[in-house]
XYZ file of N, CA, C and O in Angstrom:
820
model
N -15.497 -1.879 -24.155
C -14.076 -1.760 -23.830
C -13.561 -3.092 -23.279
O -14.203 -3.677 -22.407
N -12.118 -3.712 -23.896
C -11.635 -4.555 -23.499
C -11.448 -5.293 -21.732
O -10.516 -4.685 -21.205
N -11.938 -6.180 -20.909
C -11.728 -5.598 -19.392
C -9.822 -5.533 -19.308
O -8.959 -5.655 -20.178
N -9.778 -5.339 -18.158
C -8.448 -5.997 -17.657
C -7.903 -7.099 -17.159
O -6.844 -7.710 -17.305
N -9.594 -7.290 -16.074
C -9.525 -8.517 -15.355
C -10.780 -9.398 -15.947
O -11.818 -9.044 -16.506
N -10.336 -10.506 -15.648
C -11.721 -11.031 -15.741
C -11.395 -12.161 -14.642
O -10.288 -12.637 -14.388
N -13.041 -12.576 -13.861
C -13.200 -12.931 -12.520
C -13.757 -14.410 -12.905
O -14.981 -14.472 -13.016
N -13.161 -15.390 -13.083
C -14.118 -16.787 -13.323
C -14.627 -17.432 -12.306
O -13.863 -17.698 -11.378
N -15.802 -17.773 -12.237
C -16.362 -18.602 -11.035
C -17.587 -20.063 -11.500
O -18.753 -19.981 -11.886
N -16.620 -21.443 -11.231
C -17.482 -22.539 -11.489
C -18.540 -22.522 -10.882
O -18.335 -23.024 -9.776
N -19.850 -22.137 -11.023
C -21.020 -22.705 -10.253
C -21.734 -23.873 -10.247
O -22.407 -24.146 -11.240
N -21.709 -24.539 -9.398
C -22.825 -25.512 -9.025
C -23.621 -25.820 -8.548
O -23.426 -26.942 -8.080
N -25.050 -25.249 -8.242
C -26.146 -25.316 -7.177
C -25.637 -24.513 -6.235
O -25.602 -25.020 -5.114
N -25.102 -23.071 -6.368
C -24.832 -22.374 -5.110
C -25.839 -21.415 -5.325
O -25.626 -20.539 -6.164
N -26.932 -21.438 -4.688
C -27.935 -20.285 -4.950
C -27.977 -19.726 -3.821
O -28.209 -18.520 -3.900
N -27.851 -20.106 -2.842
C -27.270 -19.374 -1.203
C -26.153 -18.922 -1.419
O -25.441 -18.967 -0.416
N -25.679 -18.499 -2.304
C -24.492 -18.125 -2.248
C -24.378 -16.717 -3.355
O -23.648 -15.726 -3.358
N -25.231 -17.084 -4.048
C -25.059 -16.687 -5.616
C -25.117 -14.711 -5.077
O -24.274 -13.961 -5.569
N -26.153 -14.168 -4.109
C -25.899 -12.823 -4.052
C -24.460 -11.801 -3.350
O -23.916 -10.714 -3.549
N -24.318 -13.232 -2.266
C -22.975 -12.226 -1.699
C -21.890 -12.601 -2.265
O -20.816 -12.180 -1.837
N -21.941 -13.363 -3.210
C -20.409 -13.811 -4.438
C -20.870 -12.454 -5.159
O -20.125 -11.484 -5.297
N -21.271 -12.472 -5.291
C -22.028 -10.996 -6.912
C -21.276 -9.956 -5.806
O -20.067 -9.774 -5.664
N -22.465 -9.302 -5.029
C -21.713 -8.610 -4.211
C -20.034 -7.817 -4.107
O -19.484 -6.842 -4.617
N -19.664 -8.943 -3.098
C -18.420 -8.893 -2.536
C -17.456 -8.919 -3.994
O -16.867 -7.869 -4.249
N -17.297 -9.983 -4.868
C -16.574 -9.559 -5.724
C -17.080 -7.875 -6.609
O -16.292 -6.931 -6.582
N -17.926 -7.804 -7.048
C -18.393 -6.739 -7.319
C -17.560 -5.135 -6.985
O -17.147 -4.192 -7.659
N -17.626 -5.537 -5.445
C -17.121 -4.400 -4.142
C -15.872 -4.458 -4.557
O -15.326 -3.380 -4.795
N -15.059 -5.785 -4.759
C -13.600 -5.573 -4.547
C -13.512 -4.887 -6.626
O -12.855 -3.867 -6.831
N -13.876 -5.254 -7.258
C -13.432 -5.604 -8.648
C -13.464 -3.799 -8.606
O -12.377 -3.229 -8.697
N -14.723 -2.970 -8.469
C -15.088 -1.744 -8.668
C -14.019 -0.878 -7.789
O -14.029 0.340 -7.970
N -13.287 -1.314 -7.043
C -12.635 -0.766 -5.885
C -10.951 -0.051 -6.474
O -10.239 0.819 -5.973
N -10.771 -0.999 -7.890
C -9.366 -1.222 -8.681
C -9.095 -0.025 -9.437
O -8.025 0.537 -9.669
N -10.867 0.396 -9.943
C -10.952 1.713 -10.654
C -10.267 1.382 -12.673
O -9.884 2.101 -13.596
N -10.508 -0.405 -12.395
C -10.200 -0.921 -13.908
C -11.953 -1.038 -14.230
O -13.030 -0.892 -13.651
N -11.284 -1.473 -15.809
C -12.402 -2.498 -16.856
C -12.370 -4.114 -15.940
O -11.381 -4.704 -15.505
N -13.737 -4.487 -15.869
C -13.403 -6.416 -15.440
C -14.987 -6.653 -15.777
O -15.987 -5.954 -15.945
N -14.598 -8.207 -15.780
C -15.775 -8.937 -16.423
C -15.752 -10.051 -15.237
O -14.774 -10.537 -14.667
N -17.340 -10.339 -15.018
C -17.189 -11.584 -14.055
C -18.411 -12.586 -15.052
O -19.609 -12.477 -15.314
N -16.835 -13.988 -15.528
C -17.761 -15.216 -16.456
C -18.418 -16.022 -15.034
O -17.886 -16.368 -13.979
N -19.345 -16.095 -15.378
C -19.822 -17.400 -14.042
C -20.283 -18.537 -15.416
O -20.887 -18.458 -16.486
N -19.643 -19.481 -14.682
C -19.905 -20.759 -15.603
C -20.778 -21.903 -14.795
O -20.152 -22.639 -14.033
N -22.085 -22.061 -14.924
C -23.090 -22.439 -14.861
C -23.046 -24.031 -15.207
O -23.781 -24.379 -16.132
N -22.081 -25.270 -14.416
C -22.081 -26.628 -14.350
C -23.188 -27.165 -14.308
O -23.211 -28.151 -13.571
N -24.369 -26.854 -14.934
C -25.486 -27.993 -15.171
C -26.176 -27.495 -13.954
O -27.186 -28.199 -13.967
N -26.302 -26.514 -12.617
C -27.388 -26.450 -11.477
C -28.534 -27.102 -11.736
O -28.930 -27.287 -12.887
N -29.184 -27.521 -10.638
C -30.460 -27.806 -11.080
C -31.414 -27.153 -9.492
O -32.453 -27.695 -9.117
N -30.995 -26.347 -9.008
C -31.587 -25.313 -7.780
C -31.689 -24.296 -8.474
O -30.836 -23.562 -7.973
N -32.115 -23.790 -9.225
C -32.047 -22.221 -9.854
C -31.024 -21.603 -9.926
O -31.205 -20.385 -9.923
N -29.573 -22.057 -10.018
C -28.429 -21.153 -9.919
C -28.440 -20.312 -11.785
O -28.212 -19.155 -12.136
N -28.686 -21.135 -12.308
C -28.825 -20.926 -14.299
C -29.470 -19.892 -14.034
O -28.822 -18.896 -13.712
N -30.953 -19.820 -14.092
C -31.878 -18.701 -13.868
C -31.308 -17.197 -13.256
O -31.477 -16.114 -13.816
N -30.510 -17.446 -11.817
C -30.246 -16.312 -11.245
C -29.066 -15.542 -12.173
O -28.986 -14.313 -12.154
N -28.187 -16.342 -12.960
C -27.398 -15.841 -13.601
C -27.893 -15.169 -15.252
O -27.407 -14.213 -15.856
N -28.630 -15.766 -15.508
C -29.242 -15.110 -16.462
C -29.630 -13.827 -16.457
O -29.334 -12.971 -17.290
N -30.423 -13.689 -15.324
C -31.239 -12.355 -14.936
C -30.081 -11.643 -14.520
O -30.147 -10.462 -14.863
N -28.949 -11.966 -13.848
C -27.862 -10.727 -13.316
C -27.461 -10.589 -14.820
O -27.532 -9.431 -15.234
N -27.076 -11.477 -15.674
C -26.435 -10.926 -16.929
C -27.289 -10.095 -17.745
O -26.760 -9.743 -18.799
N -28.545 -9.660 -17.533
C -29.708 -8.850 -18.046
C -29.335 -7.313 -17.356
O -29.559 -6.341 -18.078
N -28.854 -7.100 -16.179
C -28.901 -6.518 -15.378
C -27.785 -5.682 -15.643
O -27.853 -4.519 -16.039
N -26.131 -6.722 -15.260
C -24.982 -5.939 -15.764
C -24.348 -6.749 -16.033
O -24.079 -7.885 -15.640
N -23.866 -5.540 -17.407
C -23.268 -6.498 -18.715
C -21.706 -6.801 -18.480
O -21.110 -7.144 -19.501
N -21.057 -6.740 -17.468
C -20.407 -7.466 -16.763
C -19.903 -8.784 -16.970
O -18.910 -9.385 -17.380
N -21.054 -8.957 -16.496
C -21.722 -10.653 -16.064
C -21.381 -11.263 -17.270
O -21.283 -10.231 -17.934
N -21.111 -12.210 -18.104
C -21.364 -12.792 -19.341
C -21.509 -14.482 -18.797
O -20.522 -15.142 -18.474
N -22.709 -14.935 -18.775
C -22.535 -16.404 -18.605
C -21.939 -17.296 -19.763
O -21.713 -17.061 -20.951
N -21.707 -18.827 -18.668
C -21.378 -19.574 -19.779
C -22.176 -20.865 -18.800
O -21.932 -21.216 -17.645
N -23.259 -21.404 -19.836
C -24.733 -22.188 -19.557
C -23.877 -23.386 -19.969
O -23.016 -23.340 -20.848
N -24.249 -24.634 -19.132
C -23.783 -25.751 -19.582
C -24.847 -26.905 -19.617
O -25.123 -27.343 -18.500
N -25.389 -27.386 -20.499
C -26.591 -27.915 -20.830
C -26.660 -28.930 -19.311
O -27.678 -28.760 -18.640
N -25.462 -30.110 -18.691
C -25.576 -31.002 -17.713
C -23.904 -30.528 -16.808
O -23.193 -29.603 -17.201
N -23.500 -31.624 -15.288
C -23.242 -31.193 -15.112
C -21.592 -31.534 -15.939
O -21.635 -32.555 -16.626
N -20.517 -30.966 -15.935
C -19.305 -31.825 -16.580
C -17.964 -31.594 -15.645
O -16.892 -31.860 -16.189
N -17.933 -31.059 -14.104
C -17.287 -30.898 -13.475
C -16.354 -29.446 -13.123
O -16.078 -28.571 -13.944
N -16.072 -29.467 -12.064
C -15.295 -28.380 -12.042
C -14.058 -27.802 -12.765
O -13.779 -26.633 -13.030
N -13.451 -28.859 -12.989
C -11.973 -28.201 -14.153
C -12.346 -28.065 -15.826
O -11.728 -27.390 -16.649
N -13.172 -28.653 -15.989
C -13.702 -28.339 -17.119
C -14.412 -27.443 -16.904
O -14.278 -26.736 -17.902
N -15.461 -26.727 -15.920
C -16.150 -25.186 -15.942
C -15.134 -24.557 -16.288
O -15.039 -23.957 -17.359
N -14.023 -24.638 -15.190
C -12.824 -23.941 -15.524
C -12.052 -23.449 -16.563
O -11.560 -22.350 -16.816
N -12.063 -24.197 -16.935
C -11.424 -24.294 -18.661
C -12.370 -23.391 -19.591
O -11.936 -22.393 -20.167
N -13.801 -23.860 -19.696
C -14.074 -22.928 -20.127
C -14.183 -21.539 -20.011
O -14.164 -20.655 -20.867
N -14.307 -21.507 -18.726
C -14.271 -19.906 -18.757
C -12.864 -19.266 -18.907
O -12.703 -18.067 -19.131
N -11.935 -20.100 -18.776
C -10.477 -19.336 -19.342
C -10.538 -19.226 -21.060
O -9.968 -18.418 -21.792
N -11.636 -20.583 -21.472
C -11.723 -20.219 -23.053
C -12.446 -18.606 -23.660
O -12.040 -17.938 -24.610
N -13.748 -18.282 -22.635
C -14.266 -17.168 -22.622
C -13.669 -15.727 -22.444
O -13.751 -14.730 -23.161
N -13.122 -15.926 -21.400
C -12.360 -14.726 -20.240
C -11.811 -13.872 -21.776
O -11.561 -14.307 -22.900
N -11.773 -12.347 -21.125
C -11.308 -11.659 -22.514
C -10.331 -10.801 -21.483
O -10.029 -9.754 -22.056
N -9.936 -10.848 -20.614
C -8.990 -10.103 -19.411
C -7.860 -10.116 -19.731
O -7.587 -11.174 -20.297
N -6.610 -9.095 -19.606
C -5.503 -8.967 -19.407
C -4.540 -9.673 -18.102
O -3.339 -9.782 -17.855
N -5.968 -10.110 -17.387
C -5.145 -11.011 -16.099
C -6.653 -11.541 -15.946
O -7.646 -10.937 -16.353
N -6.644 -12.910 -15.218
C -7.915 -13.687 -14.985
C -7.301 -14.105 -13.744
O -6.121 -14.302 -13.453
N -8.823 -14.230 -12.803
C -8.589 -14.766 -11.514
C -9.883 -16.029 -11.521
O -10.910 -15.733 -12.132
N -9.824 -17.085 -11.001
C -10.227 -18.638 -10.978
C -10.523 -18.190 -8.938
O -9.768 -17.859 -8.023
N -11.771 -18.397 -9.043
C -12.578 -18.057 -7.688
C -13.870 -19.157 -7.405
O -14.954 -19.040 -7.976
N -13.613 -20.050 -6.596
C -14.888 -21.044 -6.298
C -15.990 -19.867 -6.023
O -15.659 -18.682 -5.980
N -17.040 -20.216 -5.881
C -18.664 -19.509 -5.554
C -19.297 -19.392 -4.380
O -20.216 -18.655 -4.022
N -18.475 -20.494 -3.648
C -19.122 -20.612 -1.881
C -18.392 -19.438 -1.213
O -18.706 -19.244 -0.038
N -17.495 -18.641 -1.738
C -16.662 -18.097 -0.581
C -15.379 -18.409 0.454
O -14.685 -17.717 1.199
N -15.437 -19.709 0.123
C -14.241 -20.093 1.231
C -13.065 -19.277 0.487
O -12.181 -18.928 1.269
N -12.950 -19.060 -0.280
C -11.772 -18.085 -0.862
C -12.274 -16.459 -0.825
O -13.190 -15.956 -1.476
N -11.554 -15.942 -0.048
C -12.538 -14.671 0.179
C -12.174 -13.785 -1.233
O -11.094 -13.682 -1.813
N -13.578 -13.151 -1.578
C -13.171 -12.245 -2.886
C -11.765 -11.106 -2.697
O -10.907 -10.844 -3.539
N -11.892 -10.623 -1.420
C -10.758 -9.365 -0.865
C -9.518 -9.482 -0.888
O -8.739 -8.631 -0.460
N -9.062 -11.061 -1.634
C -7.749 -11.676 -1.699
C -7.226 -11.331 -2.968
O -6.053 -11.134 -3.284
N -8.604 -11.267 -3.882
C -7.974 -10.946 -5.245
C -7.081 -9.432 -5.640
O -6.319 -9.130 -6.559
N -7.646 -8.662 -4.378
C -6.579 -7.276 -4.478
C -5.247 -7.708 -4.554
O -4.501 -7.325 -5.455
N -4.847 -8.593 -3.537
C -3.243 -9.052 -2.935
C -2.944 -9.649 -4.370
O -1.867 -9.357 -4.890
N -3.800 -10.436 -5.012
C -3.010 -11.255 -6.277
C -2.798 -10.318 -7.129
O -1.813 -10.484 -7.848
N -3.507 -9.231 -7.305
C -3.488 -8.205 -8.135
C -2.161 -7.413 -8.223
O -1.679 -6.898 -9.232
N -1.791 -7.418 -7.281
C -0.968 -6.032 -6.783
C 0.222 -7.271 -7.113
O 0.581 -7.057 -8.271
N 0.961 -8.452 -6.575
C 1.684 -9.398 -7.468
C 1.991 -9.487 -8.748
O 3.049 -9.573 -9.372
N 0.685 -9.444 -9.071
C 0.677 -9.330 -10.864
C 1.380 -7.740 -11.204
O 2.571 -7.558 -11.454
N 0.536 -6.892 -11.153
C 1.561 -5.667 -10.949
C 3.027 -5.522 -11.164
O 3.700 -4.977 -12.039
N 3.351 -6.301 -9.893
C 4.756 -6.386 -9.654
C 5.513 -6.986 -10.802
O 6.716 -6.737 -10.875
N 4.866 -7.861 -11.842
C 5.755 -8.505 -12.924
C 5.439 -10.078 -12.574
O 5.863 -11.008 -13.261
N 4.884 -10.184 -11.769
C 4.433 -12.130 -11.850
C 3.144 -12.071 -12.389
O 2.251 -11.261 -12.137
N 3.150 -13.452 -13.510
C 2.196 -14.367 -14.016
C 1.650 -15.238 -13.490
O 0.581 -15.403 -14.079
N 1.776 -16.051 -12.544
C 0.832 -17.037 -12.378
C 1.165 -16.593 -10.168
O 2.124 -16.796 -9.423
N -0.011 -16.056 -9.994
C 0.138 -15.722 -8.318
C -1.000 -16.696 -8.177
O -1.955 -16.801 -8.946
N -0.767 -17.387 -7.100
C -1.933 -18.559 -6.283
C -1.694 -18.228 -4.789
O -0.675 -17.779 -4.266
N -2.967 -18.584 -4.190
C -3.358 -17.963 -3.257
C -3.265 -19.353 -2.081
O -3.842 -20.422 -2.281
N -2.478 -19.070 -0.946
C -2.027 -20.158 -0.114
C -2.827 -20.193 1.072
O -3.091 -19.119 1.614
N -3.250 -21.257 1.554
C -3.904 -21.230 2.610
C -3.016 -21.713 3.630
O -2.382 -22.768 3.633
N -3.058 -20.643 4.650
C -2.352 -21.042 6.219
C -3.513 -21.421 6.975
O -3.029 -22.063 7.908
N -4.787 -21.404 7.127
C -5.443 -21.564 7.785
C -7.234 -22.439 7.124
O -7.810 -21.863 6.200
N -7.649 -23.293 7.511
C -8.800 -23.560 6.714
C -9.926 -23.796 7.800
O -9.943 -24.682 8.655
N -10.507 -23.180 7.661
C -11.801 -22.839 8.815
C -13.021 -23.790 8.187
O -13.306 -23.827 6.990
N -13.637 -24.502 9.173
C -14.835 -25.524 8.573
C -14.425 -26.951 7.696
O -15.190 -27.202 6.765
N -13.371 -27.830 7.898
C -12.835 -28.590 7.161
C -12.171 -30.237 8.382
O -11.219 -30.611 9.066
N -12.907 -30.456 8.126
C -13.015 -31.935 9.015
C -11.422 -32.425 8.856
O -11.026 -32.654 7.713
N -10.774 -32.541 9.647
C -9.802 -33.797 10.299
C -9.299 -34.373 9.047
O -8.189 -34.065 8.611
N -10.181 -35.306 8.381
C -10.048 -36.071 7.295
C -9.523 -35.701 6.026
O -8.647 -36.208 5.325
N -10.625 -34.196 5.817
C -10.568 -33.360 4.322
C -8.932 -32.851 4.562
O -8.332 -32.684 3.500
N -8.236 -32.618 5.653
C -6.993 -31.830 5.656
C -5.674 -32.788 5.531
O -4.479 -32.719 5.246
N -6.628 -33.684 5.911
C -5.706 -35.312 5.766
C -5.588 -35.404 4.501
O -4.601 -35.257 3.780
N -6.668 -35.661 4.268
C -6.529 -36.112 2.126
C -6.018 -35.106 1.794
O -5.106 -35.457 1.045
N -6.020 -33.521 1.912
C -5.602 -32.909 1.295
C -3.635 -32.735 1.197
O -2.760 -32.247 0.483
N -3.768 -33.301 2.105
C -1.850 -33.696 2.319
C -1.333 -34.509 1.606
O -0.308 -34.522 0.923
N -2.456 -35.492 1.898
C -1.564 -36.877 1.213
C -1.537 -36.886 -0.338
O -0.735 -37.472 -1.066
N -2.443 -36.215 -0.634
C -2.682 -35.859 -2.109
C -1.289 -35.368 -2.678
O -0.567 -35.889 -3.528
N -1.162 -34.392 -2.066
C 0.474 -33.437 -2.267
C 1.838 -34.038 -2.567
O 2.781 -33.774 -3.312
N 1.364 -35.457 -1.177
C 2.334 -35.639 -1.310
C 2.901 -37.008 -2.328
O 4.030 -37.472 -2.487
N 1.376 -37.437 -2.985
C 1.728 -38.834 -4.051
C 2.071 -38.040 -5.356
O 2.685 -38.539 -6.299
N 1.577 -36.653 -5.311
C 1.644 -36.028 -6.478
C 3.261 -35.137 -6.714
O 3.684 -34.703 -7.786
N 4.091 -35.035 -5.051
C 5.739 -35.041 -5.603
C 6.102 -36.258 -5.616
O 7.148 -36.319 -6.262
N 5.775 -37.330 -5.221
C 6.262 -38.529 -6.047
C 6.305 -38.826 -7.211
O 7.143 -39.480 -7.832
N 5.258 -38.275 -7.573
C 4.816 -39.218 -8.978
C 5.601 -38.220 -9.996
O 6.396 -38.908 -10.636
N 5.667 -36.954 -10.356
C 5.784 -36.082 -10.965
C 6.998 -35.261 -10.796
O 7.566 -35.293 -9.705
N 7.445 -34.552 -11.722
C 8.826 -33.571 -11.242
C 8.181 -31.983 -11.395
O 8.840 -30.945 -11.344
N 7.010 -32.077 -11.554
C 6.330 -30.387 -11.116
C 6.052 -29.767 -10.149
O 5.118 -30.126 -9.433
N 6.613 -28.938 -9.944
C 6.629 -28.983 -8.242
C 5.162 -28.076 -7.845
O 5.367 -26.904 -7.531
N 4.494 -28.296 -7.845
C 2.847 -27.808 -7.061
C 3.161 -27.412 -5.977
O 3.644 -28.208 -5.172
N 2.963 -25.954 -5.619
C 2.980 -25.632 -3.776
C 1.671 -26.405 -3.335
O 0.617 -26.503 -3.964
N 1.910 -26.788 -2.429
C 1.311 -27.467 -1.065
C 0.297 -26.410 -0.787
O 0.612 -25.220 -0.785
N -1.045 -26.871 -0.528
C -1.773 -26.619 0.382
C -2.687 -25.198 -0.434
O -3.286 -24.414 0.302
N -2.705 -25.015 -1.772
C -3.064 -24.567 -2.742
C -4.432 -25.166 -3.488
O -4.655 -26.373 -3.400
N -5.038 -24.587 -3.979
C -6.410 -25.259 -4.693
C -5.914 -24.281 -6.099
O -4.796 -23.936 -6.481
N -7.362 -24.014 -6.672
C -7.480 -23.574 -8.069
C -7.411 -21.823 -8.222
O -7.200 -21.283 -9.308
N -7.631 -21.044 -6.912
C -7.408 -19.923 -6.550
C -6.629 -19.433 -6.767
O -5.747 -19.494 -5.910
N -6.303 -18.528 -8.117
C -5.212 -17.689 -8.999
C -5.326 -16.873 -9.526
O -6.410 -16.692 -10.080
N -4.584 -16.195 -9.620
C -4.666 -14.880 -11.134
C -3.603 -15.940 -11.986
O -2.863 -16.833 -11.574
N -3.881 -15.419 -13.356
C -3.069 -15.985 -14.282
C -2.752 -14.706 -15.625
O -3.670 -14.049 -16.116
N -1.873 -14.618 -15.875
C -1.537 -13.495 -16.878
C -1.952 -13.768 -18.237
O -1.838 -14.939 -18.598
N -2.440 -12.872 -19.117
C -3.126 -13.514 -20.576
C -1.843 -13.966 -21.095
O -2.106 -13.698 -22.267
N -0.727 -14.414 -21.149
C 0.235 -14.814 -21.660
C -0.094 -16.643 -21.280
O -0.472 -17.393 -22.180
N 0.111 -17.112 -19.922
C -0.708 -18.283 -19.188
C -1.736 -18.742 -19.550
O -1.794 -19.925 -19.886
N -2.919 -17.854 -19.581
C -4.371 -17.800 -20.062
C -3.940 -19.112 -21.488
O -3.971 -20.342 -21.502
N -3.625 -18.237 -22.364
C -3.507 -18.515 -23.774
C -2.407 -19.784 -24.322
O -2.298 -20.246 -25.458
N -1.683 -20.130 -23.110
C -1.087 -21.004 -23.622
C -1.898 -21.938 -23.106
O -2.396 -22.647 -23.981
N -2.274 -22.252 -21.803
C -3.232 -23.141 -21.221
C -4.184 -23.833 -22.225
O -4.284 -25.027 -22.506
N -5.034 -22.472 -22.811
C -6.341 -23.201 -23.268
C -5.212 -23.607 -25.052
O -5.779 -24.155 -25.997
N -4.186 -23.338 -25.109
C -3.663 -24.339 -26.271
C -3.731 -26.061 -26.295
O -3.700 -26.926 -27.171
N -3.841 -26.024 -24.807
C -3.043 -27.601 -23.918
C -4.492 -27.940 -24.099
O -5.332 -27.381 -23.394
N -4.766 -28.652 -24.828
C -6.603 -29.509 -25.007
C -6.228 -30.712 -24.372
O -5.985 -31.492 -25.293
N -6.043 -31.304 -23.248
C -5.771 -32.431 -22.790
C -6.994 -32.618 -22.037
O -7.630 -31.661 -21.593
N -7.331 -33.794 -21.886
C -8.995 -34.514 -21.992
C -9.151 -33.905 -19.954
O -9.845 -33.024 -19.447
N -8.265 -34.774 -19.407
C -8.269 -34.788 -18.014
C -7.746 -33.776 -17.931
O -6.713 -33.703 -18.597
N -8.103 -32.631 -17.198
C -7.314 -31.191 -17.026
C -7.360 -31.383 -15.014
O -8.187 -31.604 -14.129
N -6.070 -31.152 -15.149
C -5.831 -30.450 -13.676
C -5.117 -29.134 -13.427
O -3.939 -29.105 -13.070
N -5.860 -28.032 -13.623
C -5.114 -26.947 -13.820
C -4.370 -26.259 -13.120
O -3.648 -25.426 -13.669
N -4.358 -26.391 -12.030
C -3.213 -25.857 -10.887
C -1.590 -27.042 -11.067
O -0.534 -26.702 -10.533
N -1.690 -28.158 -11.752
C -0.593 -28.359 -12.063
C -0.440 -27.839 -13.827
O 0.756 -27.889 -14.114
N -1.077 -27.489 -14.736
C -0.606 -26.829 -15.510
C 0.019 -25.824 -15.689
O 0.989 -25.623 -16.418
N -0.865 -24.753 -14.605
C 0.143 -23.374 -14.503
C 1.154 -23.632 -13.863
O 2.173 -23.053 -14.240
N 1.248 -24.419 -12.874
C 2.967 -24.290 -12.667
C 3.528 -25.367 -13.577
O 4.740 -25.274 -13.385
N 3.343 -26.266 -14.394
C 4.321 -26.525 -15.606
C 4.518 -25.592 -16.750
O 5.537 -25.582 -17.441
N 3.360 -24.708 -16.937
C 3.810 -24.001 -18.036
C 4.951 -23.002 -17.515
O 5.182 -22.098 -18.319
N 5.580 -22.979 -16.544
C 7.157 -22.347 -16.362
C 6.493 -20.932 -16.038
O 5.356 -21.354 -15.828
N 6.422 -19.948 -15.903
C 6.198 -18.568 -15.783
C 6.546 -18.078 -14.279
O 6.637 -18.802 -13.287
N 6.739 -16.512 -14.355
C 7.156 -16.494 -13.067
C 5.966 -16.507 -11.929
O 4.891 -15.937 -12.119
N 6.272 -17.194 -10.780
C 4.882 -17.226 -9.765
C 5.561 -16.906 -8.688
O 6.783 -16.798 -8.590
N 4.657 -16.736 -7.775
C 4.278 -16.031 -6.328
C 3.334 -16.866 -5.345
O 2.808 -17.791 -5.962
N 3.072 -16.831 -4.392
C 2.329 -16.867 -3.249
C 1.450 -15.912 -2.754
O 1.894 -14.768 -2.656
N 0.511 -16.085 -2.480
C -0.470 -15.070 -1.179
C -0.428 -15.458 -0.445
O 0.361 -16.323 -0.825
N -0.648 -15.777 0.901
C -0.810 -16.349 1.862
C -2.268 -15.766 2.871
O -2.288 -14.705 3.495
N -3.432 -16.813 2.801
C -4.837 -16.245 3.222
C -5.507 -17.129 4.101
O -5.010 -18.252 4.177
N -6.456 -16.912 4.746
C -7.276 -17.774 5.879
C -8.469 -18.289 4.993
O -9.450 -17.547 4.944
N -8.503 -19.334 4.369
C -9.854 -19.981 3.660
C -11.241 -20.270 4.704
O -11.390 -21.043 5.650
N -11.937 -19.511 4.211
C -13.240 -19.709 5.231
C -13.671 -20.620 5.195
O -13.108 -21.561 4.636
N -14.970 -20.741 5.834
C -15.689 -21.768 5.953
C -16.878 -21.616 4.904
O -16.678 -20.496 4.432
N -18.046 -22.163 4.268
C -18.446 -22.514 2.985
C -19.815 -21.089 3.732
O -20.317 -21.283 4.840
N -20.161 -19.879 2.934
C -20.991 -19.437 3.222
C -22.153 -19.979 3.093
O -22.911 -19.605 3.989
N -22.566 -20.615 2.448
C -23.611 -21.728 2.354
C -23.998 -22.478 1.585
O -23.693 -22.197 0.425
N -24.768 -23.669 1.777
C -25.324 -25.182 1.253
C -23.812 -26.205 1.575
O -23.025 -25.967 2.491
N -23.705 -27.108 0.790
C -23.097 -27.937 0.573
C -22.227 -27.883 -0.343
O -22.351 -27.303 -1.422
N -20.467 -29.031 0.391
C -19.704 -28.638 -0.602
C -19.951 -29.931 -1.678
O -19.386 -29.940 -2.772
């Protein structure tokens, strides 16, 4: 059966991480009482993260990996798994947790409402040095200079996106992908969440 949702998550060497991501999304996805698929896209690990995903996709068919021979970065995991994703709405979820899985209800229930592209806002970022919150400003702010797209502030890659979005996106084959300014150029209607980003459940970011 077709899902509804499908749950993408770039992995990279998160093997401390890899059971309570399964988990917790798991908890929330089963909670909806839909069809969903969770792609984990497998950036080249070289800690056993490949392996553990293999064996969960043995387990439940859910799971569908996407193996990437080395590593090729995070917006490109990305990409692919929006090339994979077979969902009526897709949500883009890092693997450490600092984005808590329990957020994806709130984007859900948005989507619901008639919005396409809901991103998930951080008011608060727990575990994030002085510096990282620094760059993360100034970033924002060379990028309304430079550009007339207006990117909310203080946002990462954390979204639902509607298969309407989905499908025009992976039309856009552009080499350098930054996909949180694509969905808001591709025009559609969007929203806000507003959430407390944790701190990294474990290893390194």
């Amino acid at each position: 059966m077709k899902p509804v949702f499908s749950i993408i998550a770039p992995i990279f060497n998160e093997k401390g991480c890899f059971d309570e991501l399964y988990h917790r999304v798991s908890e929330v996805m089963n909670s909806t009482g839909e069809e969903w698929e969770f792609v984990m896209v497998d950036d080249g690990s070289t800690d056993g993260s490949t392996d553990l995903i293999r064996e969960l996709a043995k387990k439940d068919k859910r799971v569908r990996p996407v193996i990437f021979a080395r590593n090729f970065g995070h917006q490109i995991a990305v990409t692919a798994g929006l090339d994979y994703c077979r969902g009526d709405a897709a949500v883009i979820i890092d693997a450490d947790l600092q984005d808590p899985p329990e957020v994806i209800l709130e984007l859900i229930a948005k989507w619901r409402e008639g919005y396409q592209v809901v991103y998930a806002l951080r008011t608060e970022r727990e575990g994030e040095t002085w510096f990282k919150k620094f760059s993360a400003s100034f970033f924002y702010k060379v990028i309304y200079r430079i550009t007339d797209v207006k990117i909310p502030m203080n946002t990462g890659d954390f979204r639902l996106l509607d298969r309407r979005v989905v499908d025009i996106m992976n039309s856009m084959r552009e080499r350098h992908r930054f996909l949180r300014g694509m969905s808001a150029w591709v025009g559609f209607k969007t929203i806000g969440v507003p959430y407390k980003r944790a701190a990294r459940f474990a290893g390194t970011t």
